[in-house]
Amino acid sequence: MMNVLVTGGAGYIGSHTVVELINAGYEPIVVDDLSNAKEDVIDRIEIITGKRPVFYKVDCKDKEAMRKVFSDNKIDSVIHFAAYKAVGESVRIPLEYYRNNIDSTLTLMEVMEEFGCKKFVFSSSATVYGPNNPYPYKEDMKAIESSSPYGWTKVMIERILTDYVTAHPDYCAILLRYFNPIGSHESGLLGDDPNGIPNNLMPYISRVAAGQLEKLTIYGDDYPTPDGTCQRDYLHVVDLAIGHLKALEYAENKEGVEAINLGTGNGVSVMELVHAFDKANDMELPYVIGPRRDGDLPAFWADAEKAKTLLGWEATHSVEDMCRSAWKFAKKASEK
Ligand code: NAD
Ligand code: WQD
C-alpha cells in the first residue's frame, strides 16, 4: 500500500482527491492548516469512504511539524495542493501569497529530501501560460509568465521543481496544470464553498441559485467569442482528482519533470454554463450583463492530448454533471 502525503487535503480539490485515493487503496496522510478549510471535511471523507485518513493540522511552512509527519509515516509520494489561491487577493497582499505558496513548497521539498522521498505531484495552473499564448494551450508552449502574484507563484514553483530535478535527476516532479475545476462529489458532502462573496463563477452561481445572492453578473458580452462571453475549459473536480491518481502511477517508475494539462479540451462560454446549470437543475438563474472584469482573457482551453497519451487520463463528466453536482452540494450547504 502506498502512503501519499496530501498537503491541502482538506481543501476543495484535495478532499476529492483523498476520497479517490482511499477508494483506490492508497493510504493518504492529510496535512492542512485549515486556513481555507474546515476540519469536518475529514469526517465527510470518512462518511463517503468508510475510512478516516490520518490528519495533521499543520502549516507546511513549519519544518519541525513537517519532519514529524515524515517520521511518523513512511511517505512514498507527495501531492502538494496547499496554497493560497485567490487571484484578486494576491494582487492586494502579494507578500502573503509569495511567502505562503513558495515557502511551503521549499520547506516541503527540503523535508522530502531529508527523508529520501522523490515523487512530487504539484498543483499548477493554466495561468502559467500567461496572457500571450494562443489557445488551445499545449505543454511545450512557453509558460514563464502570469498575470497575478498568485499565478507567478505557480510559474516560480514550476521553475524551482525543474531546477531541483536538474540537480537530482532521480527525482520525479509532475506539474499538473489544471484548467477550471467545478462540480462536487456525488454525495453532495464535498465541494467548493469559499468564505465571503465568491470570485469564481460556479460558487457564485450556486449562491444565486440558493437565493443567498440576488443575481449573477456576467462580466462582459462583447468578447470576440461566439456568444460574446468568455470561454473556459471547465472540468469536473472528480475527473481532476482521478488525474492525480494517474499522475502518481506514472511517477512511480519515472524520473524527471513533466508538465501535463488537465482539462477537457473544450471551451464553454459563461452563457453556455448558465444555460447548462438551468437545464441540469430545472431553474432559471437570474443574471445581468455587466462590464468586463480586469485581467480576464477572452478564451482559453487545454490541448488535452498529453494527459491522454502519457497518463491514460481523460475527462469523462459532462457540463450538466458538473452543474448538477455543484448544486447538490450548494443546496445542502445552504440548508445548514
Ligand atoms: P483550497 O483553498 O480549497 O485548498 C487549499 C488547501 O490548502 C486549503 O484547505 C488550505 O487550508 C490549505 N493550505 C493553504 N496554505 C497552507 C499551508 N501553508 N499549510 C497547510 N495547508 C495550507 O483550494 P483548491 O481549489 O482545492 O486548490 C488546490 C490547489 O490547486 C492550489 O494549489 C491551487 O492553487 C491549485 N489550483 C486550483 C484551481 C481552482 O480553480 N480551484 C485551479 C488551478 C490550480
Ligand atoms: C470564469 C469566467 C469570468 C464570476 C480563475 C483563476 C485561474 C484558476 C481558476 C487557479 C470568466 C466569468 C466569473 C462572475 C462572471 N485558478 N465570471 N461572473 O478567471 O477563468 O480562472 O480560477 O489557478 O488561475 O484566474 O475563473 O471562475 O473566476 O471565471 O461572468 O461573477 O466566468 O469573467 O470568464 P477564471 P472564474
Short mmCIF file of C-alpha atoms and ligand atoms in Angstrom, two decimals:
data_model
loop_
_atom_site.label_atom_id
_atom_site.label_comp_id
_atom_site.label_asym_id
_atom_site.label_seq_id
_atom_site.Cartn_x
_atom_site.Cartn_y
_atom_site.Cartn_z
CA MET A 1 0.00 0.00 0.00
CA MET A 2 1.35 3.38 -0.93
CA ASN A 3 1.43 6.22 1.63
CA VAL A 4 0.69 9.52 -0.06
CA LEU A 5 1.10 12.84 1.73
CA VAL A 6 -1.65 15.19 0.58
CA THR A 7 -0.96 18.79 1.58
CA GLY A 8 -4.07 20.97 1.42
CA GLY A 9 -6.04 17.73 1.60
CA ALA A 10 -8.98 19.35 3.42
CA GLY A 11 -9.48 21.83 0.57
CA TYR A 12 -11.76 21.63 -2.45
CA ILE A 13 -9.62 19.63 -4.89
CA GLY A 14 -7.56 17.95 -2.16
CA SER A 15 -10.57 16.45 -0.38
CA HIS A 16 -11.94 14.98 -3.62
CA THR A 17 -8.52 13.52 -4.34
CA VAL A 18 -8.27 11.99 -0.86
CA VAL A 19 -11.60 10.20 -1.49
CA GLU A 20 -10.36 8.77 -4.79
CA LEU A 21 -7.04 7.75 -3.20
CA ILE A 22 -8.84 5.84 -0.43
CA ASN A 23 -11.19 4.22 -2.96
CA ALA A 24 -8.18 3.05 -4.96
CA GLY A 25 -6.45 1.53 -1.91
CA TYR A 26 -3.88 4.24 -1.20
CA GLU A 27 -3.12 5.41 2.33
CA PRO A 28 -3.47 9.22 2.25
CA ILE A 29 -1.96 11.34 5.01
CA VAL A 30 -3.54 14.77 5.08
CA VAL A 31 -1.73 17.94 6.12
CA ASP A 32 -3.76 21.16 6.17
CA ASP A 33 -3.53 24.27 8.33
CA LEU A 34 -7.28 24.86 7.85
CA SER A 35 -6.62 28.41 6.64
CA ASN A 36 -9.22 27.80 3.92
CA ALA A 37 -10.99 24.62 5.02
CA LYS A 38 -12.92 23.15 7.90
CA GLU A 39 -11.98 20.09 9.89
CA ASP A 40 -15.38 18.46 9.33
CA VAL A 41 -14.21 17.72 5.78
CA ILE A 42 -12.23 14.85 7.34
CA ASP A 43 -15.48 13.49 8.86
CA ARG A 44 -17.16 13.76 5.49
CA ILE A 45 -14.35 11.87 3.78
CA GLU A 46 -14.87 9.15 6.39
CA ILE A 47 -18.63 9.08 5.74
CA ILE A 48 -18.06 8.72 2.00
CA THR A 49 -15.27 6.14 2.08
CA GLY A 50 -15.75 4.39 5.41
CA LYS A 51 -12.15 5.21 6.24
CA ARG A 52 -10.71 8.12 8.19
CA PRO A 53 -7.48 9.49 6.73
CA VAL A 54 -4.66 10.40 9.09
CA PHE A 55 -4.93 14.17 9.57
CA TYR A 56 -2.39 16.75 10.78
CA LYS A 57 -3.44 20.34 11.35
CA VAL A 58 -0.06 21.64 10.29
CA ASP A 59 1.28 24.54 8.26
CA CYS A 60 3.64 23.26 5.54
CA LYS A 61 5.97 26.13 6.33
CA ASP A 62 6.56 24.67 9.81
CA LYS A 63 9.61 22.50 9.21
CA GLU A 64 9.64 20.77 12.58
CA ALA A 65 5.99 19.80 12.28
CA MET A 66 6.58 18.55 8.74
CA ARG A 67 9.53 16.48 9.92
CA LYS A 68 7.23 14.85 12.45
CA VAL A 69 4.71 13.99 9.71
CA PHE A 70 7.50 12.33 7.74
CA SER A 71 8.93 10.49 10.72
CA ASP A 72 5.51 9.25 11.93
CA ASN A 73 4.69 7.90 8.47
CA LYS A 74 6.77 6.40 5.72
CA ILE A 75 5.77 8.74 2.91
CA ASP A 76 6.21 7.31 -0.60
CA SER A 77 4.98 10.30 -2.58
CA VAL A 78 3.51 13.77 -2.16
CA ILE A 79 0.65 15.63 -3.77
CA HIS A 80 1.04 19.32 -2.95
CA PHE A 81 -2.24 21.25 -3.05
CA ALA A 82 -1.58 23.58 -0.10
CA ALA A 83 -1.55 27.16 -1.31
CA TYR A 84 -3.50 30.41 -1.25
CA LYS A 85 -5.45 30.67 -4.48
CA ALA A 86 -7.49 33.86 -4.77
CA VAL A 87 -6.20 35.79 -7.77
CA GLY A 88 -7.63 39.21 -6.78
CA GLU A 89 -6.49 38.91 -3.17
CA SER A 90 -2.97 38.05 -4.36
CA VAL A 91 -2.81 41.43 -6.10
CA ARG A 92 -3.69 43.18 -2.82
CA ILE A 93 -1.44 41.13 -0.50
CA PRO A 94 1.34 39.76 -2.71
CA LEU A 95 3.81 39.12 0.11
CA GLU A 96 1.42 36.74 1.89
CA TYR A 97 0.99 34.82 -1.37
CA TYR A 98 4.69 34.60 -2.15
CA ARG A 99 5.51 33.67 1.46
CA ASN A 100 2.84 31.02 1.81
CA ASN A 101 2.96 29.38 -1.61
CA ILE A 102 6.70 29.41 -2.15
CA ASP A 103 7.90 28.88 1.42
CA SER A 104 5.54 25.94 1.95
CA THR A 105 6.84 24.30 -1.23
CA LEU A 106 10.52 24.87 -0.34
CA THR A 107 10.04 23.59 3.21
CA LEU A 108 8.19 20.54 1.94
CA MET A 109 10.90 19.79 -0.63
CA GLU A 110 13.65 20.16 1.97
CA VAL A 111 11.92 17.75 4.32
CA MET A 112 11.29 15.33 1.44
CA GLU A 113 15.00 15.44 0.71
CA GLU A 114 15.87 14.68 4.35
CA PHE A 115 13.59 11.65 4.25
CA GLY A 116 14.56 10.46 0.76
CA CYS A 117 11.10 10.99 -0.76
CA LYS A 118 11.38 11.58 -4.52
CA LYS A 119 7.90 11.70 -6.02
CA PHE A 120 6.15 15.06 -6.22
CA VAL A 121 2.85 15.90 -7.87
CA PHE A 122 2.27 19.66 -7.98
CA SER A 123 -0.96 21.66 -8.36
CA SER A 124 -0.06 24.06 -11.10
CA SER A 125 -2.49 26.04 -13.18
CA ALA A 126 -3.33 27.06 -16.73
CA THR A 127 -2.48 30.57 -15.55
CA VAL A 128 1.21 29.78 -16.22
CA TYR A 129 0.52 30.05 -19.96
CA GLY A 130 0.15 33.81 -19.38
CA PRO A 131 -1.80 36.27 -21.48
CA ASN A 132 0.11 35.84 -24.74
CA ASN A 133 -0.06 32.21 -25.82
CA PRO A 134 -2.58 31.13 -28.46
CA TYR A 135 -5.12 28.52 -27.35
CA PRO A 136 -5.57 25.61 -27.04
CA TYR A 137 -2.63 25.65 -24.62
CA LYS A 138 -0.01 22.97 -25.18
CA GLU A 139 2.59 21.92 -22.63
CA ASP A 140 5.54 22.78 -24.86
CA MET A 141 4.49 26.44 -25.13
CA LYS A 142 6.48 28.94 -23.12
CA ALA A 143 4.89 29.10 -19.68
CA ILE A 144 7.02 31.65 -17.94
CA GLU A 145 4.72 34.50 -17.08
CA SER A 146 1.40 35.08 -15.44
CA SER A 147 -0.91 37.97 -14.75
CA SER A 148 -1.16 37.93 -10.94
CA PRO A 149 1.13 37.31 -7.96
CA TYR A 150 -0.86 34.10 -7.42
CA GLY A 151 -0.09 32.98 -10.96
CA TRP A 152 3.55 33.98 -10.59
CA THR A 153 3.88 31.68 -7.55
CA LYS A 154 2.89 28.79 -9.85
CA VAL A 155 5.40 29.86 -12.52
CA MET A 156 8.13 30.15 -9.88
CA ILE A 157 7.36 26.83 -8.22
CA GLU A 158 7.41 25.10 -11.62
CA ARG A 159 10.88 26.65 -12.07
CA ILE A 160 12.05 25.56 -8.61
CA LEU A 161 10.95 21.97 -9.25
CA THR A 162 12.58 21.98 -12.68
CA ASP A 163 15.90 23.24 -11.27
CA TYR A 164 15.70 20.67 -8.46
CA VAL A 165 15.24 17.85 -10.97
CA THR A 166 18.28 19.11 -12.91
CA ALA A 167 20.33 18.77 -9.73
CA HIS A 168 18.65 15.49 -8.70
CA PRO A 169 17.87 13.55 -11.88
CA ASP A 170 16.41 10.63 -9.93
CA TYR A 171 13.58 12.85 -8.62
CA CYS A 172 10.20 12.94 -10.33
CA ALA A 173 8.06 16.09 -10.41
CA ILE A 174 4.74 16.17 -12.26
CA LEU A 175 3.41 19.68 -12.83
CA LEU A 176 -0.33 19.32 -13.30
CA ARG A 177 -1.75 22.40 -15.00
CA TYR A 178 -5.42 22.48 -14.09
CA PHE A 179 -7.93 24.38 -16.14
CA ASN A 180 -11.22 25.39 -14.42
CA PRO A 181 -12.37 22.73 -11.93
CA ILE A 182 -16.03 22.90 -10.89
CA GLY A 183 -18.66 20.48 -9.54
CA SER A 184 -18.73 18.26 -6.48
CA HIS A 185 -18.63 14.72 -5.22
CA GLU A 186 -21.91 12.92 -5.99
CA SER A 187 -22.69 12.58 -2.25
CA GLY A 188 -23.09 16.35 -2.02
CA LEU A 189 -20.79 16.24 1.03
CA LEU A 190 -17.72 17.83 -0.51
CA GLY A 191 -17.46 20.91 -2.69
CA ASP A 192 -16.22 24.41 -3.30
CA ASP A 193 -17.52 26.63 -0.50
CA PRO A 194 -15.43 29.78 -0.32
CA ASN A 195 -15.71 32.24 2.57
CA GLY A 196 -17.40 35.53 1.76
CA ILE A 197 -18.67 36.54 -1.66
CA PRO A 198 -17.25 34.13 -4.23
CA ASN A 199 -14.99 35.35 -7.02
CA ASN A 200 -15.20 32.25 -9.18
CA LEU A 201 -18.11 31.63 -11.46
CA MET A 202 -19.60 28.33 -10.22
CA PRO A 203 -19.57 29.17 -6.49
CA TYR A 204 -21.21 32.49 -7.38
CA ILE A 205 -23.87 30.76 -9.50
CA SER A 206 -24.53 28.34 -6.64
CA ARG A 207 -25.11 31.16 -4.15
CA VAL A 208 -27.54 32.83 -6.56
CA ALA A 209 -29.36 29.52 -7.02
CA ALA A 210 -29.60 29.18 -3.24
CA GLY A 211 -31.10 32.66 -3.01
CA GLN A 212 -28.17 33.97 -0.98
CA LEU A 213 -27.12 36.37 -3.72
CA GLU A 214 -29.60 38.19 -5.89
CA LYS A 215 -28.25 37.62 -9.38
CA LEU A 216 -25.20 36.71 -11.37
CA THR A 217 -23.33 39.46 -13.17
CA ILE A 218 -21.80 38.16 -16.37
CA TYR A 219 -18.56 40.04 -16.88
CA GLY A 220 -18.85 41.24 -20.46
CA ASP A 221 -20.69 40.01 -23.53
CA ASP A 222 -18.64 41.84 -26.14
CA TYR A 223 -15.66 39.48 -26.32
CA PRO A 224 -14.61 38.07 -29.71
CA THR A 225 -16.24 34.70 -28.93
CA PRO A 226 -19.31 33.03 -30.49
CA ASP A 227 -21.80 34.48 -27.95
CA GLY A 228 -19.62 37.36 -26.72
CA THR A 229 -18.99 35.86 -23.25
CA CYS A 230 -15.63 34.38 -22.16
CA GLN A 231 -14.83 30.73 -22.82
CA ARG A 232 -13.07 28.44 -20.36
CA ASP A 233 -12.25 24.75 -20.05
CA TYR A 234 -14.44 23.64 -17.12
CA LEU A 235 -13.69 20.17 -15.80
CA HIS A 236 -15.37 18.06 -13.14
CA VAL A 237 -13.41 18.02 -9.88
CA VAL A 238 -13.76 14.22 -9.64
CA ASP A 239 -12.15 13.86 -13.08
CA LEU A 240 -9.40 16.16 -11.85
CA ALA A 241 -8.97 14.09 -8.68
CA ILE A 242 -8.58 10.92 -10.74
CA GLY A 243 -5.94 12.70 -12.84
CA HIS A 244 -3.80 12.86 -9.68
CA LEU A 245 -4.01 9.09 -9.21
CA LYS A 246 -2.90 8.63 -12.82
CA ALA A 247 -0.02 11.03 -12.22
CA LEU A 248 1.07 9.07 -9.12
CA GLU A 249 1.01 5.80 -11.09
CA TYR A 250 3.03 7.42 -13.84
CA ALA A 251 5.57 8.91 -11.42
CA GLU A 252 6.13 5.60 -9.67
CA ASN A 253 8.62 4.37 -12.28
CA LYS A 254 9.70 7.67 -13.79
CA GLU A 255 12.33 10.30 -13.20
CA GLY A 256 12.48 13.91 -14.37
CA VAL A 257 9.99 16.72 -14.66
CA GLU A 258 6.83 16.69 -16.75
CA ALA A 259 4.18 19.39 -17.20
CA ILE A 260 0.74 17.99 -18.04
CA ASN A 261 -2.53 19.82 -18.73
CA LEU A 262 -5.66 18.54 -17.01
CA GLY A 263 -8.63 19.87 -18.93
CA THR A 264 -11.36 18.57 -21.22
CA GLY A 265 -10.05 20.25 -24.36
CA ASN A 266 -13.36 22.09 -24.85
CA GLY A 267 -14.23 25.75 -24.43
CA VAL A 268 -17.56 26.57 -22.76
CA SER A 269 -18.83 30.14 -22.52
CA VAL A 270 -20.23 31.80 -19.39
CA MET A 271 -23.62 31.97 -21.09
CA GLU A 272 -23.48 28.27 -22.03
CA LEU A 273 -22.59 27.37 -18.45
CA VAL A 274 -25.52 29.39 -17.09
CA HIS A 275 -27.90 27.64 -19.51
CA ALA A 276 -26.45 24.23 -18.66
CA PHE A 277 -26.99 24.99 -14.95
CA ASP A 278 -30.62 25.97 -15.64
CA LYS A 279 -31.23 22.80 -17.64
CA ALA A 280 -29.47 20.43 -15.25
CA ASN A 281 -31.28 21.81 -12.20
CA ASP A 282 -34.56 22.88 -13.73
CA MET A 283 -34.37 26.53 -12.79
CA GLU A 284 -33.87 29.93 -14.32
CA LEU A 285 -30.91 31.68 -12.86
CA PRO A 286 -31.28 35.47 -12.71
CA TYR A 287 -28.40 37.28 -14.40
CA VAL A 288 -27.42 40.64 -15.84
CA ILE A 289 -24.66 41.58 -18.21
CA GLY A 290 -22.04 43.80 -16.59
CA PRO A 291 -18.73 45.28 -17.65
CA ARG A 292 -15.65 43.16 -18.30
CA ARG A 293 -13.57 42.12 -15.28
CA ASP A 294 -9.96 43.36 -15.31
CA GLY A 295 -7.46 40.75 -16.38
CA ASP A 296 -9.91 38.23 -17.89
CA LEU A 297 -8.77 36.58 -21.11
CA PRO A 298 -11.47 36.16 -23.79
CA ALA A 299 -10.96 32.42 -24.17
CA PHE A 300 -8.65 29.52 -23.43
CA TRP A 301 -8.81 25.78 -23.12
CA ALA A 302 -6.44 22.83 -22.94
CA ASP A 303 -4.87 20.69 -25.56
CA ALA A 304 -5.68 17.52 -23.60
CA GLU A 305 -3.67 15.05 -25.70
CA LYS A 306 -0.59 14.73 -23.49
CA ALA A 307 -2.62 13.61 -20.45
CA LYS A 308 -4.29 11.02 -22.65
CA THR A 309 -1.06 9.63 -24.10
CA LEU A 310 1.16 9.82 -21.03
CA LEU A 311 -1.29 9.16 -18.20
CA GLY A 312 -4.16 7.42 -19.97
CA TRP A 313 -6.42 10.10 -18.46
CA GLU A 314 -9.30 11.98 -19.97
CA ALA A 315 -12.25 13.82 -18.51
CA THR A 316 -15.49 11.84 -18.65
CA HIS A 317 -18.09 14.05 -16.96
CA SER A 318 -20.36 16.38 -18.93
CA VAL A 319 -21.02 20.04 -18.19
CA GLU A 320 -24.52 19.00 -16.97
CA ASP A 321 -22.90 16.56 -14.49
CA MET A 322 -20.76 19.40 -13.21
CA CYS A 323 -23.77 21.71 -12.80
CA ARG A 324 -25.97 19.07 -11.16
CA SER A 325 -23.33 18.06 -8.62
CA ALA A 326 -22.31 21.65 -7.87
CA TRP A 327 -25.92 22.46 -6.99
CA LYS A 328 -26.39 19.28 -4.96
CA PHE A 329 -23.54 20.38 -2.69
CA ALA A 330 -24.52 24.07 -2.59
CA LYS A 331 -28.15 23.23 -1.81
CA LYS A 332 -27.12 21.10 1.17
CA ALA A 333 -24.65 23.75 2.33
CA SER A 334 -27.32 26.46 2.15
CA GLU A 335 -29.76 24.42 4.27
CA LYS A 336 -27.31 24.16 7.18
P1 NAD B 1 -8.46 25.25 -1.43
O1 NAD B 1 -8.17 26.59 -0.84
O2 NAD B 1 -9.81 24.70 -1.27
O3 NAD B 1 -7.39 24.19 -0.89
C1 NAD B 1 -6.09 24.54 -0.48
C2 NAD B 1 -5.91 24.00 0.93
O4 NAD B 1 -4.59 24.27 1.38
C3 NAD B 1 -6.86 24.66 1.95
O5 NAD B 1 -7.57 23.64 2.62
C4 NAD B 1 -5.96 25.44 2.89
O6 NAD B 1 -6.44 25.43 4.22
C5 NAD B 1 -4.64 24.70 2.73
N1 NAD B 1 -3.43 25.50 2.94
C6 NAD B 1 -3.11 26.72 2.43
N2 NAD B 1 -1.88 27.10 2.84
C7 NAD B 1 -1.40 26.08 3.63
C8 NAD B 1 -0.19 25.86 4.35
N3 NAD B 1 0.80 26.78 4.34
N4 NAD B 1 -0.04 24.71 5.03
C9 NAD B 1 -1.04 23.78 5.06
N5 NAD B 1 -2.21 23.93 4.41
C10 NAD B 1 -2.38 25.07 3.70
O7 NAD B 1 -8.06 25.35 -2.98
P2 NAD B 1 -8.30 24.30 -4.17
O8 NAD B 1 -9.21 24.92 -5.14
O9 NAD B 1 -8.58 22.96 -3.64
O10 NAD B 1 -6.85 24.33 -4.83
C11 NAD B 1 -5.87 23.37 -4.54
C12 NAD B 1 -4.61 23.68 -5.31
O11 NAD B 1 -4.91 23.71 -6.71
C13 NAD B 1 -4.00 25.05 -5.00
O12 NAD B 1 -2.59 24.93 -5.06
C14 NAD B 1 -4.48 25.91 -6.14
O13 NAD B 1 -3.62 26.98 -6.39
C15 NAD B 1 -4.48 24.92 -7.29
N6 NAD B 1 -5.39 25.28 -8.38
C16 NAD B 1 -6.71 25.49 -8.12
C17 NAD B 1 -7.57 25.83 -9.17
C18 NAD B 1 -9.02 26.12 -8.92
O14 NAD B 1 -9.66 26.71 -9.78
N7 NAD B 1 -9.60 25.72 -7.80
C19 NAD B 1 -7.07 25.93 -10.47
C20 NAD B 1 -5.72 25.68 -10.70
C21 NAD B 1 -4.88 25.37 -9.64
C1 WQD B 2 -14.66 32.14 -15.17
C2 WQD B 2 -15.43 33.01 -16.14
C3 WQD B 2 -15.32 35.37 -15.73
C4 WQD B 2 -17.57 35.33 -11.97
C5 WQD B 2 -9.51 31.57 -12.14
C6 WQD B 2 -8.04 31.85 -11.99
C7 WQD B 2 -7.24 30.71 -12.54
C8 WQD B 2 -7.68 29.37 -11.94
C9 WQD B 2 -9.16 29.20 -11.97
C10 WQD B 2 -6.24 28.79 -10.12
C11 WQD B 2 -14.67 34.27 -16.54
C12 WQD B 2 -16.73 34.85 -15.58
C13 WQD B 2 -16.93 34.95 -13.14
C14 WQD B 2 -18.77 36.10 -12.06
C15 WQD B 2 -18.58 36.04 -14.45
N1 WQD B 2 -7.32 29.27 -10.57
N2 WQD B 2 -17.42 35.30 -14.36
N3 WQD B 2 -19.23 36.42 -13.31
O1 WQD B 2 -10.92 33.64 -14.07
O2 WQD B 2 -11.12 31.63 -15.60
O3 WQD B 2 -9.81 31.43 -13.53
O4 WQD B 2 -9.83 30.35 -11.46
O5 WQD B 2 -5.22 28.53 -10.67
O6 WQD B 2 -5.90 30.97 -12.30
O7 WQD B 2 -7.72 33.05 -12.67
O8 WQD B 2 -12.25 31.60 -13.35
O9 WQD B 2 -14.40 31.21 -12.24
O10 WQD B 2 -13.22 33.41 -11.86
O11 WQD B 2 -14.21 32.94 -14.07
O12 WQD B 2 -19.06 36.36 -15.56
O13 WQD B 2 -19.37 36.51 -11.05
O14 WQD B 2 -16.62 33.46 -15.50
O15 WQD B 2 -15.33 36.61 -16.40
O16 WQD B 2 -14.93 34.47 -17.90
P1 WQD B 2 -11.01 32.19 -14.23
P2 WQD B 2 -13.54 32.29 -12.78
#
